[in-house]
CSV table of C-alpha atoms in Angstrom, one decimal:
chain,number,residue,atom,x,y,z
A,411,UNK,CA,110.7,-136.3,-7.0
A,412,UNK,CA,110.6,-139.3,-4.7
A,413,UNK,CA,108.4,-139.4,-1.7
A,414,UNK,CA,110.6,-139.9,1.4
A,415,UNK,CA,108.9,-141.8,4.2
A,416,UNK,CA,109.4,-142.2,7.9
A,417,UNK,CA,108.7,-145.3,9.9
A,418,UNK,CA,104.9,-146.0,10.0
A,419,UNK,CA,104.0,-143.8,7.1
A,420,UNK,CA,101.9,-145.0,4.2
A,421,UNK,CA,101.6,-143.6,0.7
A,422,UNK,CA,99.6,-144.2,-2.4
A,423,UNK,CA,101.6,-145.8,-5.2
A,424,UNK,CA,99.2,-146.4,-8.1
A,425,UNK,CA,96.7,-143.7,-7.4
A,426,UNK,CA,99.3,-140.9,-7.6
A,427,UNK,CA,101.0,-142.6,-10.5
A,428,UNK,CA,98.2,-143.5,-12.9
A,429,UNK,CA,99.0,-146.3,-15.3
A,430,UNK,CA,101.9,-147.6,-13.2
A,431,UNK,CA,102.0,-151.4,-13.2
A,432,UNK,CA,105.6,-152.4,-13.3
A,433,UNK,CA,107.9,-151.4,-10.4
A,434,UNK,CA,111.4,-152.3,-9.2
A,435,UNK,CA,111.8,-152.5,-5.5
A,436,UNK,CA,115.5,-152.0,-4.5
A,437,UNK,CA,117.0,-152.6,-1.1
A,438,UNK,CA,120.5,-151.6,0.0
A,439,UNK,CA,122.8,-151.4,3.0
A,440,UNK,CA,126.3,-150.8,4.1
A,441,UNK,CA,128.2,-153.0,6.6
A,442,UNK,CA,130.1,-151.1,9.3
A,443,UNK,CA,133.8,-152.1,9.7
A,444,UNK,CA,134.3,-154.2,12.7
A,445,UNK,CA,136.7,-157.0,13.8
A,446,UNK,CA,134.4,-160.0,13.7
A,447,UNK,CA,136.4,-162.2,11.3
A,448,UNK,CA,133.3,-163.1,9.2
A,449,UNK,CA,131.9,-161.6,6.1
A,450,UNK,CA,128.4,-160.3,6.2
A,451,UNK,CA,125.9,-161.8,3.8
A,452,UNK,CA,122.6,-159.9,3.8
A,453,UNK,CA,119.6,-161.2,1.9
A,454,UNK,CA,116.4,-159.7,0.8
A,455,UNK,CA,113.3,-162.0,0.9
A,456,UNK,CA,109.7,-161.3,-0.1
A,457,UNK,CA,106.6,-162.8,1.5
A,458,UNK,CA,103.4,-162.8,-0.6
A,459,UNK,CA,100.7,-162.7,2.0
A,460,UNK,CA,97.0,-163.5,1.8
A,461,UNK,CA,94.2,-161.8,3.8
A,462,UNK,CA,95.2,-163.7,6.9
A,463,UNK,CA,98.8,-162.3,6.8
A,464,UNK,CA,100.3,-165.7,6.0
A,465,UNK,CA,101.7,-167.3,2.9
A,466,UNK,CA,99.5,-169.9,1.3
A,467,UNK,CA,102.2,-172.0,-0.3
A,468,UNK,CA,106.0,-172.3,-0.1
A,469,UNK,CA,106.2,-170.6,-3.5
A,470,UNK,CA,104.8,-167.4,-1.9
A,471,UNK,CA,108.3,-167.0,-0.3
A,472,UNK,CA,110.6,-165.4,-2.8
A,473,UNK,CA,114.3,-165.2,-2.2
A,474,UNK,CA,117.6,-166.0,-4.0
A,475,UNK,CA,116.8,-169.8,-4.2
A,476,UNK,CA,113.2,-169.2,-5.3
A,477,UNK,CA,113.4,-166.1,-7.4
A,478,UNK,CA,109.9,-166.2,-8.9
A,479,UNK,CA,106.5,-166.0,-7.1
A,480,UNK,CA,102.9,-164.9,-7.6
A,481,UNK,CA,102.7,-166.7,-11.0
A,482,UNK,CA,105.7,-164.6,-12.2
A,483,UNK,CA,104.4,-161.3,-11.0
A,484,UNK,CA,107.3,-161.0,-8.4
A,485,UNK,CA,110.8,-161.8,-9.5
A,486,UNK,CA,114.0,-161.5,-7.3
A,487,UNK,CA,116.9,-160.6,-9.6
A,488,UNK,CA,119.6,-162.4,-7.5
A,489,UNK,CA,121.8,-162.5,-4.4
A,490,UNK,CA,124.4,-159.9,-3.7
A,491,UNK,CA,126.7,-161.6,-1.2
A,492,UNK,CA,128.8,-158.6,-0.2
A,493,UNK,CA,126.7,-155.5,-0.3
A,494,UNK,CA,129.6,-153.6,-1.8
A,495,UNK,CA,129.3,-150.9,-4.4
A,496,UNK,CA,126.9,-148.0,-5.0
A,497,UNK,CA,123.2,-148.3,-5.5
A,498,UNK,CA,120.8,-151.1,-4.7
A,499,UNK,CA,122.3,-154.3,-3.3
A,500,UNK,CA,119.3,-156.4,-4.4
A,501,UNK,CA,116.3,-155.8,-6.5
A,502,UNK,CA,112.8,-157.3,-7.0
A,503,UNK,CA,110.6,-156.7,-10.1
A,504,UNK,CA,106.9,-156.5,-9.4
A,505,UNK,CA,104.1,-156.4,-12.0
A,506,UNK,CA,101.3,-155.1,-9.9
A,507,UNK,CA,98.7,-155.8,-12.7
A,508,UNK,CA,99.4,-159.6,-12.6
A,509,UNK,CA,99.7,-160.2,-8.8
A,510,UNK,CA,97.2,-163.0,-8.1
A,511,UNK,CA,94.0,-161.7,-6.4
A,512,UNK,CA,94.6,-163.8,-3.3
A,513,UNK,CA,97.8,-161.9,-2.6
A,514,UNK,CA,96.9,-158.9,-0.4
A,515,UNK,CA,100.4,-157.8,0.7
A,516,UNK,CA,103.9,-158.1,-0.6
A,517,UNK,CA,106.3,-157.8,2.3
A,518,UNK,CA,110.0,-157.0,1.9
A,519,UNK,CA,112.6,-158.1,4.4
A,520,UNK,CA,116.3,-158.1,4.9
A,521,UNK,CA,118.0,-160.8,6.9
A,522,UNK,CA,121.6,-161.6,7.9
A,523,UNK,CA,122.6,-165.0,6.7
A,524,UNK,CA,123.8,-167.0,9.7
A,525,UNK,CA,123.7,-163.8,11.8
A,526,UNK,CA,123.4,-165.6,15.2
A,527,UNK,CA,126.1,-168.1,14.5
A,528,UNK,CA,128.5,-165.3,13.4
A,529,UNK,CA,127.5,-162.9,16.2
A,530,UNK,CA,126.3,-160.4,13.6
A,531,UNK,CA,123.3,-158.1,13.9
A,532,UNK,CA,121.8,-154.9,12.3
A,533,UNK,CA,123.7,-152.8,14.8
A,534,UNK,CA,126.6,-153.5,12.5
A,535,UNK,CA,124.7,-152.4,9.4
A,536,UNK,CA,124.1,-148.8,8.3
A,537,UNK,CA,122.3,-146.9,5.6
A,538,UNK,CA,119.7,-149.6,5.0
A,539,UNK,CA,116.9,-148.5,2.7
A,540,UNK,CA,114.1,-149.6,0.4
A,541,UNK,CA,113.0,-147.7,-2.6
A,542,UNK,CA,110.4,-148.2,-5.4
A,543,UNK,CA,111.1,-147.1,-8.9
A,544,UNK,CA,109.0,-147.2,-12.1
A,545,UNK,CA,110.4,-150.0,-14.3
A,546,UNK,CA,109.6,-148.1,-17.4
A,547,UNK,CA,111.1,-144.7,-16.6
A,548,UNK,CA,113.6,-145.7,-13.9
A,549,UNK,CA,112.2,-142.8,-11.8
A,550,UNK,CA,112.4,-143.2,-8.0
A,551,UNK,CA,108.9,-142.9,-6.6
A,552,UNK,CA,109.2,-143.8,-3.0
A,553,UNK,CA,112.2,-144.1,-0.6
A,554,UNK,CA,112.4,-145.2,3.0
A,555,UNK,CA,115.7,-144.9,4.8
A,556,UNK,CA,115.7,-147.0,8.0
A,557,UNK,CA,117.5,-144.6,10.2
A,558,UNK,CA,116.7,-146.5,13.4
A,559,UNK,CA,119.5,-148.2,15.3
A,560,UNK,CA,118.8,-151.9,15.5
A,561,UNK,CA,121.3,-153.4,17.9
A,562,UNK,CA,120.4,-157.0,18.4
A,563,UNK,CA,118.1,-157.8,15.5
A,564,UNK,CA,119.1,-160.2,12.7
A,565,UNK,CA,116.0,-159.7,10.5
A,566,UNK,CA,114.1,-156.5,9.4
A,567,UNK,CA,110.7,-156.1,7.8
A,568,UNK,CA,111.5,-153.0,5.8
A,569,UNK,CA,108.1,-152.3,4.1
A,570,UNK,CA,105.2,-153.7,2.1
A,571,UNK,CA,103.1,-153.1,-0.9
A,572,UNK,CA,99.5,-153.7,-0.1
A,573,UNK,CA,96.1,-153.5,-1.8
A,574,UNK,CA,93.6,-150.9,-0.9
A,575,UNK,CA,90.4,-151.3,-2.9
A,576,UNK,CA,91.7,-151.3,-6.5
A,577,UNK,CA,94.9,-149.4,-5.8
A,578,UNK,CA,98.3,-150.4,-4.4
A,579,UNK,CA,99.9,-148.5,-1.5
A,580,UNK,CA,103.3,-148.8,0.3
A,581,UNK,CA,103.8,-148.9,4.0
A,582,UNK,CA,107.2,-148.1,5.7
A,583,UNK,CA,107.4,-150.7,8.5
A,584,UNK,CA,111.0,-150.9,9.8
A,585,UNK,CA,110.4,-153.6,12.4
A,586,UNK,CA,113.3,-155.7,13.7
A,587,UNK,CA,113.3,-159.4,14.7
A,588,UNK,CA,115.6,-161.6,16.6
A,589,UNK,CA,116.0,-165.2,15.3
A,590,UNK,CA,116.8,-164.3,11.7
A,591,UNK,CA,114.9,-165.6,8.7
A,592,UNK,CA,113.5,-168.6,10.6
A,593,UNK,CA,111.7,-166.4,13.1
A,594,UNK,CA,110.4,-164.1,10.4
A,595,UNK,CA,109.2,-167.0,8.2
A,596,UNK,CA,107.3,-168.6,11.1
A,597,UNK,CA,105.4,-165.4,11.7
A,598,UNK,CA,104.3,-165.5,8.0
A,599,UNK,CA,103.2,-169.1,8.2
A,600,UNK,CA,106.3,-170.9,7.0
A,601,UNK,CA,108.6,-173.4,8.6
A,602,UNK,CA,112.2,-173.2,7.4
A,603,UNK,CA,115.6,-174.1,8.5
């Protein structure tokens, strides 16, 4: 039975699932119907953060054009350009046992590609979620449904895996940003765009 989280909640991942090393992090969303004339392209991106809350190199930013980070411990499985269909829209495989020691947090985000230019925001997106499954069993362990209504934001930090002593925990964050991926990346120590 999956643990269902609310914004701000934290939960043990590895302590309550002994032997768990390989997880799949799935994100999903639905786009509300509206008359905007442009397709929505939502993207998941992952920031591998050090003790200071920043990436140390460009390769610590994992997304559809850089699908591999943390010496292969974090792998983005590809871009879903429409968000249509059931289940996860995008997935990331994480091998917790091989994440480099300097990586303290693995932060998962969803952004709207060209959101500002297209007058799109998360107020037009519903049913956004993040979930963590065991890669071996496929069992859903943790789920966080972002029930909040984001009206002007074009980027969301949905949650993060983080080290706590020798264990990994998950935090449900649910914070919205204006300025899309560029604003988010800047906060994490990257200049893009």
